[in-house]
XYZ file of C-alpha atoms in Angstrom:
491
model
C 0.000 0.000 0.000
C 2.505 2.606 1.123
C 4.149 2.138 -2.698
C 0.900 2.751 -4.083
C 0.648 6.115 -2.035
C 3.981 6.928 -3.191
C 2.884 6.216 -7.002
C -0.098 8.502 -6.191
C 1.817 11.360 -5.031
C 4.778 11.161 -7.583
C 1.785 10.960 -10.649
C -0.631 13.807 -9.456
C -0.118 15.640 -6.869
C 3.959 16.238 -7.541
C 4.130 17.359 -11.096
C 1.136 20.069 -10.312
C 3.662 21.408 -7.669
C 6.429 21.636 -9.649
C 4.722 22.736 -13.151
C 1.915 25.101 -12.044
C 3.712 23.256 -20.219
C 4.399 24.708 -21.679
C 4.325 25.092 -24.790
C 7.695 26.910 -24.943
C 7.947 28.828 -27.583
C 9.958 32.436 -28.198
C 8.205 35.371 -27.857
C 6.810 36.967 -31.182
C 9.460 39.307 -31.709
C 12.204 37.152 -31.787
C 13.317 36.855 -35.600
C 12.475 40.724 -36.080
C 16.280 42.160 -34.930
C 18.758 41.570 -38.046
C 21.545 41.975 -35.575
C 20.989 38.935 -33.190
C 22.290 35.770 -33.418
C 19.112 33.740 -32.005
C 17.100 34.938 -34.752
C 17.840 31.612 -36.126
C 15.151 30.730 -33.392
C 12.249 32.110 -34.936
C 13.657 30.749 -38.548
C 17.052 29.010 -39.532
C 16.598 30.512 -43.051
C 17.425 34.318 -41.268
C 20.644 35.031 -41.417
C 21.965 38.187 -38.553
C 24.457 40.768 -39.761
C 27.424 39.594 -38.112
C 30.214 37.252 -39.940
C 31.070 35.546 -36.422
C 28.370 35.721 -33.891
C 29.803 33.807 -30.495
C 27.226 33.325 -27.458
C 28.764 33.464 -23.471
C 28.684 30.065 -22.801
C 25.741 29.705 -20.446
C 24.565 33.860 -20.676
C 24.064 33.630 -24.192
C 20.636 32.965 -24.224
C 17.997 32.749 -20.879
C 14.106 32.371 -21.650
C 11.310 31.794 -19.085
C 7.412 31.275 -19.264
C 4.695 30.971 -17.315
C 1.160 31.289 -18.558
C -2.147 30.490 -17.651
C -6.132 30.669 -18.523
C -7.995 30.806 -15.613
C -6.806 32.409 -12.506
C -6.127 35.904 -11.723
C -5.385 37.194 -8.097
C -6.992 40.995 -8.444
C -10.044 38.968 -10.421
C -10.116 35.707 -8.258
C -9.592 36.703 -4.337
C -12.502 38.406 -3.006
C -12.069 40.049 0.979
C -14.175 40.611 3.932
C -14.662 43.002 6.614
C -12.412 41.039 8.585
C -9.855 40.971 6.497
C -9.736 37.450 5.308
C -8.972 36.723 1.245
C -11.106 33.458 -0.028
C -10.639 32.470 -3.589
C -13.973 33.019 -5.226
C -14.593 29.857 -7.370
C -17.823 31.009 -9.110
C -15.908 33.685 -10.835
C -12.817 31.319 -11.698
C -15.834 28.941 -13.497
C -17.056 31.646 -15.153
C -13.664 32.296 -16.871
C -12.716 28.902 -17.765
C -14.089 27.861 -20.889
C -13.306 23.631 -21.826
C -10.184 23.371 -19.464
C -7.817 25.168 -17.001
C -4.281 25.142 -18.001
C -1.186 25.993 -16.327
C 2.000 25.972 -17.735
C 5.585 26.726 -17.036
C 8.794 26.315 -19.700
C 12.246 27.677 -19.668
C 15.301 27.206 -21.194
C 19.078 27.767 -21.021
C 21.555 28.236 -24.079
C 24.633 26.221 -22.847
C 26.242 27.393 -26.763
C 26.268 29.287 -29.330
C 28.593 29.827 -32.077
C 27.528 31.392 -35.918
C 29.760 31.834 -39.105
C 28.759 33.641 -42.353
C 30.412 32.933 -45.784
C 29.280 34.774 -48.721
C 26.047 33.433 -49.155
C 26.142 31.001 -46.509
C 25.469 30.623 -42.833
C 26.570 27.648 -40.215
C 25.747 27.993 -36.673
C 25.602 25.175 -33.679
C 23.957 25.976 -30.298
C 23.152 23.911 -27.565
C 20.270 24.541 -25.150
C 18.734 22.635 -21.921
C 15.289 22.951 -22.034
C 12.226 22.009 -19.764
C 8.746 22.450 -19.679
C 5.361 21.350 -17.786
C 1.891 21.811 -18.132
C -0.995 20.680 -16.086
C -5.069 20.749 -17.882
C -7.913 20.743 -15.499
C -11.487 19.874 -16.975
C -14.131 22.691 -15.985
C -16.402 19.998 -14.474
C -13.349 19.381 -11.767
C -13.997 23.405 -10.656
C -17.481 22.868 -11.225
C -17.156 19.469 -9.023
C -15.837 21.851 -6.451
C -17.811 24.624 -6.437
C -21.484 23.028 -6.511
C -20.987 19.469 -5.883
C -21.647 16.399 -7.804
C -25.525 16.132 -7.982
C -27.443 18.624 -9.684
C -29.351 18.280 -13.202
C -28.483 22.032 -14.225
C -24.434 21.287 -13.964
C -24.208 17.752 -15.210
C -25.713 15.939 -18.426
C -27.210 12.741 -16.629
C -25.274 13.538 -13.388
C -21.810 12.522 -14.936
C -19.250 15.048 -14.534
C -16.444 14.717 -17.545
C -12.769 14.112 -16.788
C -11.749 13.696 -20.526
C -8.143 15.748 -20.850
C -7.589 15.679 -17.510
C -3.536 15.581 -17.681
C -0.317 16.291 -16.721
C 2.770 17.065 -19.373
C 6.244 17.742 -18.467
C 9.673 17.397 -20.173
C 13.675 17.703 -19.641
C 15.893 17.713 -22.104
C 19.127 18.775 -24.047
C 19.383 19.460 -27.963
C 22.171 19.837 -30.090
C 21.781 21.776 -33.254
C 23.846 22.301 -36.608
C 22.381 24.864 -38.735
C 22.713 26.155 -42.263
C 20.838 28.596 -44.496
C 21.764 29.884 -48.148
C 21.006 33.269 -49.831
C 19.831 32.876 -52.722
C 18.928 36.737 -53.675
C 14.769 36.927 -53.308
C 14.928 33.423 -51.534
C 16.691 32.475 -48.161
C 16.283 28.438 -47.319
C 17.714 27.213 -44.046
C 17.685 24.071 -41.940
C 18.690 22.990 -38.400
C 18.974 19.722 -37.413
C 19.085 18.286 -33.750
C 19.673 15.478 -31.426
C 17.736 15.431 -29.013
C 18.868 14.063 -25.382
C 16.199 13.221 -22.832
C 16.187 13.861 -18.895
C 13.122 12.956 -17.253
C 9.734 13.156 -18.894
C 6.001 12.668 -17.559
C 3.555 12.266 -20.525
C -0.277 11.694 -19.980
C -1.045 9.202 -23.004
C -4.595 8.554 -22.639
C -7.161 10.393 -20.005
C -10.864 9.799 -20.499
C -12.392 9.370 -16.940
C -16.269 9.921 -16.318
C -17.864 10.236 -12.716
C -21.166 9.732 -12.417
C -23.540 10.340 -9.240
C -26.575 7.961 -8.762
C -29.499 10.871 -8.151
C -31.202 8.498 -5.522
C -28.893 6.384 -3.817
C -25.922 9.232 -4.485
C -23.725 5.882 -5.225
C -20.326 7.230 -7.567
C -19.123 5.156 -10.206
C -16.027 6.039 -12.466
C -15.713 4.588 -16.336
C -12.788 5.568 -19.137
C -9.361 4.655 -19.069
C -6.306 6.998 -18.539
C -2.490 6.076 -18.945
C 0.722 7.807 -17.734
C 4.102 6.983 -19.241
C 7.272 8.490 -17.124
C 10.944 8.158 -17.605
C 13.477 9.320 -14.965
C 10.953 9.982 -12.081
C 10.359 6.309 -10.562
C 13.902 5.810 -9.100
C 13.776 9.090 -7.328
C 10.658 8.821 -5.783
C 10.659 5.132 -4.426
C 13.041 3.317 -1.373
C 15.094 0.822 -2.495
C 14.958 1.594 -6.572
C 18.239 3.422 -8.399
C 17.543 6.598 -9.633
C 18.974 8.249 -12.467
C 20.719 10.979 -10.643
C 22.865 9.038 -8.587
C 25.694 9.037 -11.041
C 25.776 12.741 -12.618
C 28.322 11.815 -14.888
C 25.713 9.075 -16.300
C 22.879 11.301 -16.063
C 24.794 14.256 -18.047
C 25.933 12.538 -20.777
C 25.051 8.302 -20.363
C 21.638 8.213 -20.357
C 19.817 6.413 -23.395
C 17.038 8.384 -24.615
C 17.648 9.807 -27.404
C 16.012 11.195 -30.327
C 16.157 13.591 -33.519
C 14.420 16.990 -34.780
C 14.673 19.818 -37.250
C 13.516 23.097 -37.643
C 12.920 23.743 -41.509
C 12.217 27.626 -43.023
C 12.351 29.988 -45.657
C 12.623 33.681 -46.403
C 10.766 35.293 -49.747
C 11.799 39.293 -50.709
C 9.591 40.106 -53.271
C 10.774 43.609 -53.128
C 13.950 45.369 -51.329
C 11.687 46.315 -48.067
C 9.267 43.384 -48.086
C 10.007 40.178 -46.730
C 7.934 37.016 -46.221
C 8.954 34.154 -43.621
C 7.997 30.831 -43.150
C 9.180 27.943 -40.684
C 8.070 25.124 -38.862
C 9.993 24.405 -35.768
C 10.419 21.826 -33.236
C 9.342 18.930 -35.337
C 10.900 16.225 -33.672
C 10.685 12.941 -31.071
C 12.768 11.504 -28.747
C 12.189 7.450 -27.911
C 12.358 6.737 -23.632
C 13.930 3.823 -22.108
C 15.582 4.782 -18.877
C 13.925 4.515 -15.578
C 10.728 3.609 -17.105
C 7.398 3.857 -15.278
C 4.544 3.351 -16.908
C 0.741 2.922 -15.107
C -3.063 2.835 -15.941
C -6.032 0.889 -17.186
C -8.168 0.265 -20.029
C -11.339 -0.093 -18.163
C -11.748 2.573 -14.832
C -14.967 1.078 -13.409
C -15.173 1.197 -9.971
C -18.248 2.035 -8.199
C -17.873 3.623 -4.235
C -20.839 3.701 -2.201
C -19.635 5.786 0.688
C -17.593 5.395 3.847
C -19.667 3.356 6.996
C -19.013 5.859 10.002
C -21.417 4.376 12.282
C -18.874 1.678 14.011
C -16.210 4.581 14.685
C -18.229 8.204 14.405
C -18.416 8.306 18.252
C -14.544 7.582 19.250
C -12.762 10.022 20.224
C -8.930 11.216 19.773
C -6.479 8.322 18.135
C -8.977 5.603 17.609
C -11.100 8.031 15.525
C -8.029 8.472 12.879
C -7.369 5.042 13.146
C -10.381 3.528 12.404
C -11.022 6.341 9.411
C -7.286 5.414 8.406
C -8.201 1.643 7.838
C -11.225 2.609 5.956
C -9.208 4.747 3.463
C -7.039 2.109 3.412
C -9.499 -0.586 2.491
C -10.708 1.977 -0.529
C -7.447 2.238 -1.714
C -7.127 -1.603 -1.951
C -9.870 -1.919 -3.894
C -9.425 0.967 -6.172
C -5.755 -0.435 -6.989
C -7.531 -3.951 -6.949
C -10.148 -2.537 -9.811
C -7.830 -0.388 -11.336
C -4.663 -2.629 -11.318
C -2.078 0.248 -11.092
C 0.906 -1.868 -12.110
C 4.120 -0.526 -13.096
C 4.882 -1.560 -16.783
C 8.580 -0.695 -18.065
C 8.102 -0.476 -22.082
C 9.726 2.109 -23.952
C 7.818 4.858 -25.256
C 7.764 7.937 -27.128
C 6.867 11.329 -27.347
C 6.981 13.899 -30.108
C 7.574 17.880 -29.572
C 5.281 21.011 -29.562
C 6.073 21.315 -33.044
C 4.734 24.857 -34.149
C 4.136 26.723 -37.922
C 5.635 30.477 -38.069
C 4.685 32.632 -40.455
C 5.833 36.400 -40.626
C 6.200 39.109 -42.478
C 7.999 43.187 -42.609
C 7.810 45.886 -44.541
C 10.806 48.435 -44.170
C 9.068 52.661 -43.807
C 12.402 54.149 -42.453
C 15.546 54.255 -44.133
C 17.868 56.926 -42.904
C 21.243 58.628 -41.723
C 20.655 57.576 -38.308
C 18.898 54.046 -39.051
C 16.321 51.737 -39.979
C 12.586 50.856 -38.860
C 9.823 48.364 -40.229
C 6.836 47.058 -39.463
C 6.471 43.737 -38.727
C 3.546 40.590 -37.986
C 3.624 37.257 -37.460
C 1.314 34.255 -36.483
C 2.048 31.256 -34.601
C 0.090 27.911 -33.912
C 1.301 24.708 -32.662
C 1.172 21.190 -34.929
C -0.046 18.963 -32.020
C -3.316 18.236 -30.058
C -2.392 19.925 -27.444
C 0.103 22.541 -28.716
C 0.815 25.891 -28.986
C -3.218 28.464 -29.278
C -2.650 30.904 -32.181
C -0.924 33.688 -31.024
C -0.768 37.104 -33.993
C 1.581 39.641 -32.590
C 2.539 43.082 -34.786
C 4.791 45.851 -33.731
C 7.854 47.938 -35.194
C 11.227 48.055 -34.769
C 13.550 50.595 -35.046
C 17.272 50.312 -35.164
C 20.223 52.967 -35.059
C 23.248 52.171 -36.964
C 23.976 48.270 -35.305
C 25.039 49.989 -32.179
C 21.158 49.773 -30.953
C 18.026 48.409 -32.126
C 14.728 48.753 -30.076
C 10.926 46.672 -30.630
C 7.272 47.787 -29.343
C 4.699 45.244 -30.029
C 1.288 43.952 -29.202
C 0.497 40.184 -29.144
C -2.856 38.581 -28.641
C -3.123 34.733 -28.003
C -6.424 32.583 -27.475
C -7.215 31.640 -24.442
C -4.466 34.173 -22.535
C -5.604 38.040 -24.094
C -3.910 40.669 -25.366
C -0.412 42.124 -24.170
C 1.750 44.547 -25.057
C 5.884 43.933 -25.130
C 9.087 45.238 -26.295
C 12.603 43.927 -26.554
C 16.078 45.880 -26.959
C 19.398 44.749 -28.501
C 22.346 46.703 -27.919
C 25.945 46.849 -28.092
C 28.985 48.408 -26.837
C 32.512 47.204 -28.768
C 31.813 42.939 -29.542
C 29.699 42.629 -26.100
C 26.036 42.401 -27.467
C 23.251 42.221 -24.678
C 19.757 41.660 -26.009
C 16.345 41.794 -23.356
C 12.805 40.598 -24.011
C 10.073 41.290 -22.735
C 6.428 39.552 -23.938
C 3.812 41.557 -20.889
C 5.085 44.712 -19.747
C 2.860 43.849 -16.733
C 5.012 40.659 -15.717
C 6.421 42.932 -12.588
C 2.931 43.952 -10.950
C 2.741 41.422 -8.176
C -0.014 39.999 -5.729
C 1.173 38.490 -3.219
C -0.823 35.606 -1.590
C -0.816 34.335 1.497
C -2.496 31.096 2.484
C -3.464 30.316 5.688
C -4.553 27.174 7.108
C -8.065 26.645 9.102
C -6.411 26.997 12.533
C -4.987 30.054 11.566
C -1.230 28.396 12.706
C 0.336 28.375 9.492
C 0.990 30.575 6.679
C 2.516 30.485 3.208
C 2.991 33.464 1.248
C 3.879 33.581 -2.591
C 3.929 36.340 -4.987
C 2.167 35.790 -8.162
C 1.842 38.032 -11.255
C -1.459 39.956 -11.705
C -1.774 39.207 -15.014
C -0.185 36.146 -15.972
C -2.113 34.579 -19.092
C 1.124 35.166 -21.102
C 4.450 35.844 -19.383
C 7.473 35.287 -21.416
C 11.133 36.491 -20.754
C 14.272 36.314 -22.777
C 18.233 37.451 -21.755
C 21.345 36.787 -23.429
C 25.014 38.139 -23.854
C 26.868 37.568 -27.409
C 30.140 38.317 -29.241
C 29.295 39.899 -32.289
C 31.893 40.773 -35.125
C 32.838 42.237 -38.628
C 28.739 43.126 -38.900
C 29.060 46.581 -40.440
C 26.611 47.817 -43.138
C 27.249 47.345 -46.037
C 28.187 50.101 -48.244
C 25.253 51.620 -50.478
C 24.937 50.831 -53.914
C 26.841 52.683 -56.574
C 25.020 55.079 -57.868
C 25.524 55.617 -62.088
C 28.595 58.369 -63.075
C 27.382 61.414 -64.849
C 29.037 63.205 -66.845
């Protein structure tokens, strides 16, 4: 029993702690600054100004996320006259629409190092990157907030688990890149291993609960599966985990897999240009520390806990007796259910996503350029990236300094406004991003529990549907501008 608490824990309550997915993608004006190296990003057909562009191993590039579509502190916490903050969960269900979803992502470049040839361009970066999501139903909230009998809430009582899930990934990618110049055309390619950490991956989730209306009896149906890799030998006594040897775990472990990021670049005219990628295609196959659980058939039908042999004792014999009837539920539930650890390989793909983009230049001066810019993003999986349009302008000054403004609106998350900055002094190029300009205004929460003897307080962003974050330091040389065109001799 105590191994299938642990297996509980590890698969549902953990990974909500530690996630709160991410999709994680770059924010919508990366591939808009002709000067940065991590343009490639957006689209490996771009190529950036400088001949040798060299990231500071480990500073080079830095990108957090955190996003989600249903809670908002100055929205969600109502007060009263005695100065107590409850969460008011009518107004979170009347904001979430099919499901709530958290997510968190972020990313390190470890390397980055570019070269430009006459019409060609070679880079190779390397990046750590992890990511975890967690999707509530609305019937859970509505579970919660009204209960689980009631005609007006629930079609034939049953409330509807379906996409209930939990998503979260760790790993490392290696890429070689190369784009061409071809004049109106740009075509570019990056190709990556891919080397996994730890990954939890919800394969299959479509539970039902259902409430008899006259003997209030609950009975579950659907099946639901959870694959994870790297998680079981850290969370259980006795079994090896994965992080015991670092040296193994950095470079030994064998889960490997491939991607590519594929693009082009159309300039129909000398200021307008036309982009196209689709990134993160890619899988990687899982067979370390495998731990795989669920079933095919989640009937079970519960009919209520018997308190009448134990509702009268008093002090330890009370939590006793209650503790052996949980117990005796959870025996049968892992009797019906059959949670069984199953060690196959498995694997999972990336949040592949389409980019498409487009700038037209309106400035063209002594001091420097600006354009207008727009592009569109939407994932390539079931559960990927929402569309997400953002448009803005950038203008740049010389290559010494080159500044963005834009707006961005995403479904599900709402419209923010953003702005990035790359700059340089000498080589040393620093580069900020920014995707909500409101990521800084903070609540901060405090949670209390009903004795009023312990407290927890966190700060949380007011606005969080979409809060993305990049930093990076590069080397950046020979990118001067190149010399205007001759104009005709006259005579």
């Amino acid at each position: 029993m105590k191994t299938f608490k642990l297996q509980a824990v590890l698969l549902i309550i953990f990974p909500c702690f530690i996630g709160l997915n991410a999709y994680a993608q770059l924010s919508g004006q990366v591939g808009e600054f002709s000067n940065l190296p991590q343009s490639v990003y957006a689209n490996p057909a771009l190529q950036p100004a400088g001949k040798l562009n060299f990231g500071i191993p480990a500073l080079s590039g830095f990108y957090a996320e955190h996003s989600n579509n249903w809670f908002r502190p100055m929205r969600d916490l109502s007060g009263d006259s005695g100065g107590n903050t409850t969460i008011d969960g009518a107004t979170i269900l009347n904001n979430i629409d099919k499901e709530a979803v958290t997510m968190a992502a972020s990313s390190i470049e470890l390397l980055h190092a570019g070269v430009k040839f006459g019409k060609h361009y070679v880079h190779f970066r390397a990046a750590e990157r992890a990511r975890m999501g967690v999707a509530i139903p609305r019937d859970v909230f509505v579970l919660g907030v009204y209960g689980n009998v009631g005609h007006s809430e629930f079609s034939d009582n049953t409330a509807n688990f379906d996409g209930l899930r939990v998503n979260g990934i760790h790993y490392r990618e290696y890429v070689l890149g190369y784009s061409i110049d071809l004049g109106k055309w740009q075509a570019g390619i990056a190709a990556k291993y891919l080397y996994g950490m730890e990954c939890i991956k919800t394969e299959e989730s479509s539970l039902e609960l259902r409430t008899d209306p006259t003997t209030y009896t609950m009975s579950t149906n659907g099946s639901f599966r959870v694959n994870t890799s790297g998680v079981y030998g850290s969370f259980t006594p006795g079994a090896t985990s994965i992080h015991q040897n670092m040296g193994n775990y950095i470079a030994g472990l064998n889960n490997n897999g491939f991607g590519a990021d594929i693009g082009t670049v159309y300039k129909p005219t000398e200021k307008l240009s036309i982009n196209l990628a689709f990134n993160d295609l890619g899988f990687i196959t899982w067979r370390e520390d495998v731990a795989n659980y669920g079933t095919d058939d989640a009937s079970f039908a519960f009919n209520g806990v018997d308190l009448t042999e134990f509702i009268f004792t008093t002090g330890s014999g009370f939590n006793d007796a209650l503790d052996e009837e949980v117990e005796q539920l959870l025996s049968e539930l892992e009797d019906v259910y059959g949670f069984e650890r199953t060690e196959e390989s498995f694997t999972t793909t990336l949040d592949g996503y389409a980019r498409l983009g487009a700038s037209y230049q309106v400035v063209d001066g002594k001091l420097g350029r600006g354009k207008l810019w727009s592009n569109a993003m939407y994932g390539l999986n079931q559960y990927g990236l929402p569309l997400r349009i953002s448009g803005g302008y950038n203008q740049s000054f010389w290559n010494i300094f080159e500044a963005s403004m834009h707006i961005t609106t995403q479904q599900g998350a709402g419209t923010f406004f953003g702005g990035g900055i790359v700059m340089r002094g000498g080589p040393l190029q620093l580069w900020c991003m920014v995707e909500n300009m409101r990521m800084a205004s903070l609540t901060r929460v405090t949670i209390t529990d009903s004795d009023q003897q312990k407290k927890a307080s966190i700060l949380y962003p007011e606005n969080s549907g979409d809060l993305r974050f990049h930093f990076g330091l590069n080397l950046i040389f020979g990118d001067k501008e190149k010399e205007a065109k001759s104009k005709p001799m006259h005579r």
